Amino acid sequence: MNQDFFIQHWAVIVAGLLGVTIVLYVLIRLYANSARGRLRQRVRELNAKKRAAWQAEQKLERASRRLENLQKRAAAVKPRILTAADEAVQDARMLKKVADDLVLVAQRKLRDVIIEEFPPNRQDGLRNRYL
């Protein structure tokens, strides 16, 4: 294999690389459309939603702590700041509620994939593992 080989057979080498790329793409798509691929996708989605719900809960806790601290010193705090902190707590509560609802939706989608794609003898184990 020297430079002359590559110069003479460049088209075959490029076609081979394109062929390998196409085959890899097809294999990835086949896996993504398979039962295991769909399960993995839904599990990743559920984990992302759980992470977002946890972050929303943390934000609510921080906003609540800030509001409590401001209410303790209410005489020395501007009413505008106190009102803003109260609104921040309300916003954080709504954000947490939405995030929790999205977790429930992701769980339902995962449950649907488990029920539709896997035999009954594996469904209990998968539900126990992922839900």
GROMACS .gro file of N, CA and C in nm:
model
  393
    1MET      N    1   0.083  -0.117   0.000
    1MET     CA    2   0.000   0.000   0.000
    1MET      C    3   0.088   0.124   0.000
    2ASN      N    4   0.092   0.182  -0.111
    2ASN     CA    5   0.167   0.305  -0.122
    2ASN      C    6   0.082   0.413  -0.188
    3GLN      N    7   0.143   0.521  -0.220
    3GLN     CA    8   0.070   0.635  -0.275
    3GLN      C    9   0.010   0.601  -0.411
    4ASP      N   10   0.076   0.522  -0.491
    4ASP     CA   11   0.023   0.486  -0.623
    4ASP      C   12  -0.107   0.406  -0.610
    5PHE      N   13  -0.115   0.319  -0.511
    5PHE     CA   14  -0.237   0.241  -0.491
    5PHE      C   15  -0.355   0.333  -0.462
    6PHE      N   16  -0.335   0.431  -0.373
    6PHE     CA   17  -0.442   0.525  -0.340
    6PHE      C   18  -0.480   0.612  -0.459
    7ILE      N   19  -0.384   0.650  -0.539
    7ILE     CA   20  -0.413   0.733  -0.657
    7ILE      C   21  -0.493   0.653  -0.759
    8GLN      N   22  -0.460   0.527  -0.778
    8GLN     CA   23  -0.528   0.445  -0.879
    8GLN      C   24  -0.666   0.399  -0.833
    9HIS      N   25  -0.684   0.379  -0.703
    9HIS     CA   26  -0.809   0.322  -0.653
    9HIS      C   27  -0.885   0.418  -0.561
   10TRP      N   28  -0.873   0.547  -0.580
   10TRP     CA   29  -0.938   0.643  -0.492
   10TRP      C   30  -1.090   0.630  -0.493
   11ALA      N   31  -1.147   0.600  -0.608
   11ALA     CA   32  -1.293   0.590  -0.617
   11ALA      C   33  -1.344   0.469  -0.537
   12VAL      N   34  -1.272   0.360  -0.542
   12VAL     CA   35  -1.312   0.240  -0.467
   12VAL      C   36  -1.302   0.268  -0.316
   13ILE      N   37  -1.198   0.337  -0.275
   13ILE     CA   38  -1.179   0.369  -0.133
   13ILE      C   39  -1.291   0.461  -0.085
   14VAL      N   40  -1.325   0.563  -0.162
   14VAL     CA   41  -1.431   0.656  -0.124
   14VAL      C   42  -1.565   0.582  -0.120
   15ALA      N   43  -1.590   0.497  -0.220
   15ALA     CA   44  -1.715   0.421  -0.222
   15ALA      C   45  -1.723   0.326  -0.102
   16GLY      N   46  -1.613   0.267  -0.065
   16GLY     CA   47  -1.611   0.179   0.052
   16GLY      C   48  -1.641   0.255   0.180
   17LEU      N   49  -1.582   0.372   0.194
   17LEU     CA   50  -1.610   0.454   0.312
   17LEU      C   51  -1.757   0.496   0.317
   18LEU      N   52  -1.811   0.535   0.204
   18LEU     CA   53  -1.953   0.572   0.198
   18LEU      C   54  -2.041   0.450   0.230
   19GLY      N   55  -2.004   0.336   0.177
   19GLY     CA   56  -2.081   0.214   0.204
   19GLY      C   57  -2.081   0.179   0.352
   20VAL      N   58  -1.966   0.189   0.416
   20VAL     CA   59  -1.957   0.160   0.560
   20VAL      C   60  -2.042   0.260   0.638
   21THR      N   61  -2.037   0.386   0.598
   21THR     CA   62  -2.117   0.488   0.665
   21THR      C   63  -2.266   0.458   0.652
   22ILE      N   64  -2.309   0.421   0.533
   22ILE     CA   65  -2.450   0.390   0.510
   22ILE      C   66  -2.493   0.267   0.590
   23VAL      N   67  -2.410   0.166   0.593
   23VAL     CA   68  -2.442   0.045   0.668
   23VAL      C   69  -2.453   0.076   0.818
   24LEU      N   70  -2.361   0.157   0.870
   24LEU     CA   71  -2.369   0.195   1.011
   24LEU      C   72  -2.495   0.274   1.041
   25TYR      N   73  -2.532   0.365   0.951
   25TYR     CA   74  -2.654   0.443   0.969
   25TYR      C   75  -2.777   0.352   0.972
   26VAL      N   76  -2.782   0.257   0.879
   26VAL     CA   77  -2.896   0.164   0.873
   26VAL      C   78  -2.903   0.079   1.000
   27LEU      N   79  -2.788   0.032   1.048
   27LEU     CA   80  -2.787  -0.048   1.171
   27LEU      C   81  -2.834   0.033   1.292
   28ILE      N   82  -2.791   0.159   1.299
   28ILE     CA   83  -2.835   0.245   1.409
   28ILE      C   84  -2.985   0.267   1.402
   29ARG      N   85  -3.038   0.291   1.283
   29ARG     CA   86  -3.182   0.312   1.268
   29ARG      C   87  -3.260   0.185   1.302
   30LEU      N   88  -3.209   0.069   1.263
   30LEU     CA   89  -3.275  -0.057   1.296
   30LEU      C   90  -3.280  -0.077   1.448
   31TYR      N   91  -3.169  -0.046   1.515
   31TYR     CA   92  -3.168  -0.059   1.660
   31TYR      C   93  -3.265   0.039   1.725
   32ALA      N   94  -3.266   0.163   1.675
   32ALA     CA   95  -3.354   0.264   1.734
   32ALA      C   96  -3.501   0.226   1.718
   33ASN      N   97  -3.536   0.156   1.612
   33ASN     CA   98  -3.674   0.116   1.588
   33ASN      C   99  -3.708  -0.018   1.651
   34SER      N  100  -3.611  -0.086   1.709
   34SER     CA  101  -3.637  -0.214   1.772
   34SER      C  102  -3.698  -0.192   1.910
   35ALA      N  103  -3.744  -0.300   1.971
   35ALA     CA  104  -3.806  -0.291   2.103
   35ALA      C  105  -3.707  -0.240   2.206
   36ARG      N  106  -3.587  -0.292   2.205
   36ARG     CA  107  -3.485  -0.247   2.301
   36ARG      C  108  -3.446  -0.102   2.277
   37GLY      N  109  -3.438  -0.062   2.152
   37GLY     CA  110  -3.404   0.076   2.121
   37GLY      C  111  -3.512   0.172   2.169
   38ARG      N  112  -3.637   0.137   2.146
   38ARG     CA  113  -3.746   0.222   2.193
   38ARG      C  114  -3.750   0.227   2.345
   39LEU      N  115  -3.722   0.113   2.409
   39LEU     CA  116  -3.718   0.109   2.555
   39LEU      C  117  -3.608   0.201   2.607
   40ARG      N  118  -3.490   0.192   2.552
   40ARG     CA  119  -3.378   0.276   2.594
   40ARG      C  120  -3.410   0.424   2.575
   41GLN      N  121  -3.473   0.457   2.463
   41GLN     CA  122  -3.508   0.596   2.436
   41GLN      C  123  -3.606   0.648   2.541
   42ARG      N  124  -3.705   0.569   2.575
   42ARG     CA  125  -3.804   0.610   2.676
   42ARG      C  126  -3.742   0.617   2.815
   43VAL      N  127  -3.649   0.527   2.846
   43VAL     CA  128  -3.581   0.532   2.975
   43VAL      C  129  -3.498   0.659   2.986
   44ARG      N  130  -3.426   0.693   2.879
   44ARG     CA  131  -3.348   0.817   2.880
   44ARG      C  132  -3.440   0.938   2.898
   45GLU      N  133  -3.553   0.937   2.829
   45GLU     CA  134  -3.649   1.046   2.841
   45GLU      C  135  -3.702   1.056   2.984
   46LEU      N  136  -3.735   0.943   3.045
   46LEU     CA  137  -3.784   0.942   3.183
   46LEU      C  138  -3.678   0.995   3.278
   47ASN      N  139  -3.554   0.954   3.261
   47ASN     CA  140  -3.447   1.001   3.348
   47ASN      C  141  -3.427   1.152   3.334
   48ALA      N  142  -3.437   1.202   3.211
   48ALA     CA  143  -3.423   1.347   3.190
   48ALA      C  144  -3.538   1.422   3.258
   49LYS      N  145  -3.657   1.369   3.250
   49LYS     CA  146  -3.772   1.435   3.315
   49LYS      C  147  -3.759   1.430   3.467
   50LYS      N  148  -3.710   1.318   3.520
   50LYS     CA  149  -3.689   1.308   3.664
   50LYS      C  150  -3.583   1.409   3.710
   51ARG      N  151  -3.478   1.423   3.630
   51ARG     CA  152  -3.373   1.519   3.663
   51ARG      C  153  -3.430   1.662   3.662
   52ALA      N  154  -3.515   1.692   3.563
   52ALA     CA  155  -3.577   1.825   3.557
   52ALA      C  156  -3.670   1.847   3.677
   53ALA      N  157  -3.741   1.745   3.718
   53ALA     CA  158  -3.829   1.757   3.835
   53ALA      C  159  -3.747   1.779   3.961
   54TRP      N  160  -3.635   1.711   3.974
   54TRP     CA  161  -3.548   1.730   4.090
   54TRP      C  162  -3.494   1.873   4.093
   55GLN      N  163  -3.454   1.924   3.976
   55GLN     CA  164  -3.404   2.061   3.969
   55GLN      C  165  -3.514   2.161   4.004
   56ALA      N  166  -3.636   2.134   3.961
   56ALA     CA  167  -3.747   2.222   3.995
   56ALA      C  168  -3.773   2.219   4.145
   57GLU      N  169  -3.761   2.103   4.206
   57GLU     CA  170  -3.778   2.092   4.351
   57GLU      C  171  -3.670   2.170   4.425
   58GLN      N  172  -3.547   2.162   4.377
   58GLN     CA  173  -3.438   2.237   4.438
   58GLN      C  174  -3.463   2.388   4.427
   59LYS      N  175  -3.512   2.429   4.312
   59LYS     CA  176  -3.541   2.571   4.291
   59LYS      C  177  -3.653   2.617   4.385
   60LEU      N  178  -3.754   2.534   4.404
   60LEU     CA  179  -3.862   2.566   4.496
   60LEU      C  180  -3.810   2.578   4.639
   61GLU      N  181  -3.725   2.487   4.679
   61GLU     CA  182  -3.669   2.492   4.814
   61GLU      C  183  -3.587   2.619   4.836
   62ARG      N  184  -3.505   2.656   4.737
   62ARG     CA  185  -3.426   2.778   4.749
   62ARG      C  186  -3.515   2.901   4.757
   63ALA      N  187  -3.617   2.907   4.672
   63ALA     CA  188  -3.708   3.021   4.673
   63ALA      C  189  -3.785   3.028   4.805
   64SER      N  190  -3.826   2.914   4.858
   64SER     CA  191  -3.898   2.912   4.986
   64SER      C  192  -3.809   2.958   5.100
   65ARG      N  193  -3.684   2.912   5.100
   65ARG     CA  194  -3.591   2.955   5.205
   65ARG      C  195  -3.567   3.105   5.199
   66ARG      N  196  -3.553   3.157   5.077
   66ARG     CA  197  -3.531   3.300   5.060
   66ARG      C  198  -3.652   3.379   5.109
   67LEU      N  199  -3.772   3.332   5.077
   67LEU     CA  200  -3.893   3.400   5.122
   67LEU      C  201  -3.903   3.397   5.274
   68GLU      N  202  -3.873   3.283   5.335
   68GLU     CA  203  -3.877   3.274   5.481
   68GLU      C  204  -3.780   3.372   5.545
   69ASN      N  205  -3.659   3.378   5.491
   69ASN     CA  206  -3.559   3.471   5.545
   69ASN      C  207  -3.604   3.616   5.530
   70LEU      N  208  -3.665   3.647   5.416
   70LEU     CA  209  -3.713   3.784   5.396
   70LEU      C  210  -3.831   3.815   5.488
   71GLN      N  211  -3.917   3.716   5.510
   71GLN     CA  212  -4.032   3.739   5.598
   71GLN      C  213  -3.988   3.758   5.744
   72LYS      N  214  -3.880   3.695   5.784
   72LYS     CA  215  -3.827   3.715   5.919
   72LYS      C  216  -3.783   3.859   5.940
   73ARG      N  217  -3.731   3.920   5.834
   73ARG     CA  218  -3.686   4.058   5.844
   73ARG      C  219  -3.780   4.150   5.766
   74ALA      N  220  -3.908   4.122   5.769
   74ALA     CA  221  -4.006   4.196   5.690
   74ALA      C  222  -4.007   4.345   5.719
   75ALA      N  223  -3.976   4.384   5.841
   75ALA     CA  224  -3.977   4.526   5.875
   75ALA      C  225  -3.866   4.603   5.806
   76ALA      N  226  -3.757   4.534   5.774
   76ALA     CA  227  -3.642   4.603   5.714
   76ALA      C  228  -3.631   4.579   5.563
   77VAL      N  229  -3.726   4.504   5.506
   77VAL     CA  230  -3.719   4.468   5.364
   77VAL      C  231  -3.825   4.547   5.288
   78LYS      N  232  -3.788   4.591   5.170
   78LYS     CA  233  -3.884   4.664   5.086
   78LYS      C  234  -3.998   4.570   5.046
   79PRO      N  235  -4.119   4.620   5.044
   79PRO     CA  236  -4.233   4.537   5.005
   79PRO      C  237  -4.220   4.480   4.864
   80ARG      N  238  -4.158   4.554   4.777
   80ARG     CA  239  -4.138   4.508   4.639
   80ARG      C  240  -4.055   4.380   4.637
   81ILE      N  241  -3.952   4.374   4.717
   81ILE     CA  242  -3.864   4.256   4.722
   81ILE      C  243  -3.940   4.138   4.782
   82LEU      N  244  -4.019   4.165   4.884
   82LEU     CA  245  -4.097   4.059   4.947
   82LEU      C  246  -4.201   4.003   4.851
   83THR      N  247  -4.265   4.091   4.776
   83THR     CA  248  -4.363   4.047   4.677
   83THR      C  249  -4.296   3.967   4.566
   84ALA      N  250  -4.179   4.011   4.523
   84ALA     CA  251  -4.107   3.938   4.419
   84ALA      C  252  -4.067   3.799   4.466
   85ALA      N  253  -4.026   3.788   4.591
   85ALA     CA  254  -3.988   3.658   4.646
   85ALA      C  255  -4.111   3.566   4.656
   86ASP      N  256  -4.224   3.623   4.694
   86ASP     CA  257  -4.347   3.544   4.701
   86ASP      C  258  -4.387   3.495   4.561
   87GLU      N  259  -4.375   3.581   4.462
   87GLU     CA  260  -4.407   3.541   4.324
   87GLU      C  261  -4.309   3.436   4.274
   88ALA      N  262  -4.184   3.447   4.315
   88ALA     CA  263  -4.084   3.346   4.276
   88ALA      C  264  -4.120   3.209   4.333
   89VAL      N  265  -4.171   3.207   4.456
   89VAL     CA  266  -4.212   3.080   4.516
   89VAL      C  267  -4.331   3.023   4.440
   90GLN      N  268  -4.427   3.107   4.406
   90GLN     CA  269  -4.543   3.061   4.329
   90GLN      C  270  -4.500   3.007   4.192
   91ASP      N  271  -4.408   3.078   4.127
   91ASP     CA  272  -4.358   3.031   3.997
   91ASP      C  273  -4.286   2.897   4.011
   92ALA      N  274  -4.208   2.885   4.116
   92ALA     CA  275  -4.134   2.759   4.137
   92ALA      C  276  -4.230   2.644   4.166
   93ARG      N  277  -4.339   2.671   4.239
   93ARG     CA  278  -4.439   2.567   4.264
   93ARG      C  279  -4.503   2.520   4.133
   94MET      N  280  -4.537   2.615   4.048
   94MET     CA  281  -4.599   2.580   3.920
   94MET      C  282  -4.499   2.503   3.832
   95LEU      N  283  -4.374   2.545   3.833
   95LEU     CA  284  -4.271   2.476   3.756
   95LEU      C  285  -4.255   2.333   3.805
   96LYS      N  286  -4.258   2.314   3.937
   96LYS     CA  287  -4.245   2.180   3.993
   96LYS      C  288  -4.366   2.095   3.956
   97LYS      N  289  -4.485   2.153   3.958
   97LYS     CA  290  -4.605   2.079   3.921
   97LYS      C  291  -4.597   2.035   3.776
   98VAL      N  292  -4.553   2.124   3.688
   98VAL     CA  293  -4.540   2.089   3.547
   98VAL      C  294  -4.435   1.980   3.529
   99ALA      N  295  -4.323   1.992   3.598
   99ALA     CA  296  -4.217   1.892   3.586
   99ALA      C  297  -4.265   1.756   3.637
  100ASP      N  298  -4.341   1.756   3.746
  100ASP     CA  299  -4.395   1.629   3.797
  100ASP      C  300  -4.494   1.568   3.698
  101ASP      N  301  -4.574   1.652   3.634
  101ASP     CA  302  -4.667   1.602   3.533
  101ASP      C  303  -4.593   1.543   3.413
  102LEU      N  304  -4.482   1.605   3.375
  102LEU     CA  305  -4.402   1.552   3.264
  102LEU      C  306  -4.339   1.418   3.300
  103VAL      N  307  -4.304   1.400   3.426
  103VAL     CA  308  -4.252   1.270   3.471
  103VAL      C  309  -4.360   1.164   3.456
  104LEU      N  310  -4.483   1.199   3.493
  104LEU     CA  311  -4.593   1.103   3.480
  104LEU      C  312  -4.618   1.067   3.333
  105VAL      N  313  -4.608   1.165   3.245
  105VAL     CA  314  -4.626   1.138   3.102
  105VAL      C  315  -4.515   1.046   3.051
  106ALA      N  316  -4.391   1.073   3.091
  106ALA     CA  317  -4.279   0.988   3.049
  106ALA      C  318  -4.295   0.846   3.103
  107GLN      N  319  -4.343   0.832   3.225
  107GLN     CA  320  -4.366   0.699   3.280
  107GLN      C  321  -4.474   0.626   3.201
  108ARG      N  322  -4.578   0.696   3.163
  108ARG     CA  323  -4.684   0.633   3.084
  108ARG      C  324  -4.631   0.587   2.949
  109LYS      N  325  -4.550   0.671   2.885
  109LYS     CA  326  -4.493   0.632   2.755
  109LYS      C  327  -4.404   0.510   2.769
  110LEU      N  328  -4.323   0.506   2.875
  110LEU     CA  329  -4.237   0.390   2.900
  110LEU      C  330  -4.321   0.267   2.927
  111ARG      N  331  -4.426   0.281   3.005
  111ARG     CA  332  -4.516   0.169   3.034
  111ARG      C  333  -4.580   0.118   2.905
  112ASP      N  334  -4.620   0.209   2.817
  112ASP     CA  335  -4.680   0.168   2.689
  112ASP      C  336  -4.582   0.087   2.604
  113VAL      N  337  -4.456   0.130   2.601
  113VAL     CA  338  -4.355   0.056   2.524
  113VAL      C  339  -4.336  -0.083   2.583
  114ILE      N  340  -4.331  -0.091   2.716
  114ILE     CA  341  -4.312  -0.221   2.781
  114ILE      C  342  -4.429  -0.313   2.748
  115ILE      N  343  -4.551  -0.261   2.754
  115ILE     CA  344  -4.669  -0.343   2.730
  115ILE      C  345  -4.678  -0.385   2.583
  116GLU      N  346  -4.647  -0.294   2.492
  116GLU     CA  347  -4.664  -0.322   2.349
  116GLU      C  348  -4.552  -0.408   2.291
  117GLU      N  349  -4.431  -0.391   2.339
  117GLU     CA  350  -4.315  -0.450   2.272
  117GLU      C  351  -4.259  -0.576   2.337
  118PHE      N  352  -4.296  -0.604   2.460
  118PHE     CA  353  -4.234  -0.715   2.530
  118PHE      C  354  -4.339  -0.817   2.573
  119PRO      N  355  -4.300  -0.944   2.580
  119PRO     CA  356  -4.395  -1.048   2.620
  119PRO      C  357  -4.433  -1.034   2.768
  120PRO      N  358  -4.549  -1.088   2.804
  120PRO     CA  359  -4.597  -1.073   2.942
  120PRO      C  360  -4.502  -1.126   3.049
  121ASN      N  361  -4.425  -1.228   3.019
  121ASN     CA  362  -4.336  -1.281   3.122
  121ASN      C  363  -4.218  -1.187   3.152
  122ARG      N  364  -4.190  -1.091   3.066
  122ARG     CA  365  -4.082  -0.995   3.091
  122ARG      C  366  -4.133  -0.860   3.140
  123GLN      N  367  -4.263  -0.836   3.127
  123GLN     CA  368  -4.317  -0.704   3.157
  123GLN      C  369  -4.303  -0.667   3.305
  124ASP      N  370  -4.329  -0.761   3.394
  124ASP     CA  371  -4.318  -0.730   3.536
  124ASP      C  372  -4.175  -0.691   3.574
  125GLY      N  373  -4.080  -0.766   3.524
  125GLY     CA  374  -3.940  -0.735   3.554
  125GLY      C  375  -3.899  -0.599   3.500
  126LEU      N  376  -3.941  -0.567   3.380
  126LEU     CA  377  -3.907  -0.437   3.321
  126LEU      C  378  -3.975  -0.322   3.397
  127ARG      N  379  -4.101  -0.342   3.434
  127ARG     CA  380  -4.171  -0.238   3.511
  127ARG      C  381  -4.104  -0.217   3.646
  128ASN      N  382  -4.066  -0.325   3.712
  128ASN     CA  383  -3.998  -0.312   3.841
  128ASN      C  384  -3.863  -0.243   3.826
  129ARG      N  385  -3.795  -0.268   3.717
  129ARG     CA  386  -3.662  -0.212   3.697
  129ARG      C  387  -3.667  -0.065   3.660
  130TYR      N  388  -3.759  -0.025   3.575
  130TYR     CA  389  -3.757   0.111   3.522
  130TYR      C  390  -3.862   0.205   3.579
  131LEU      N  391  -3.966   0.150   3.641
  131LEU     CA  392  -4.073   0.239   3.690
  131LEU      C  393  -4.079   0.244   3.839
   0.00000   0.00000   0.00000
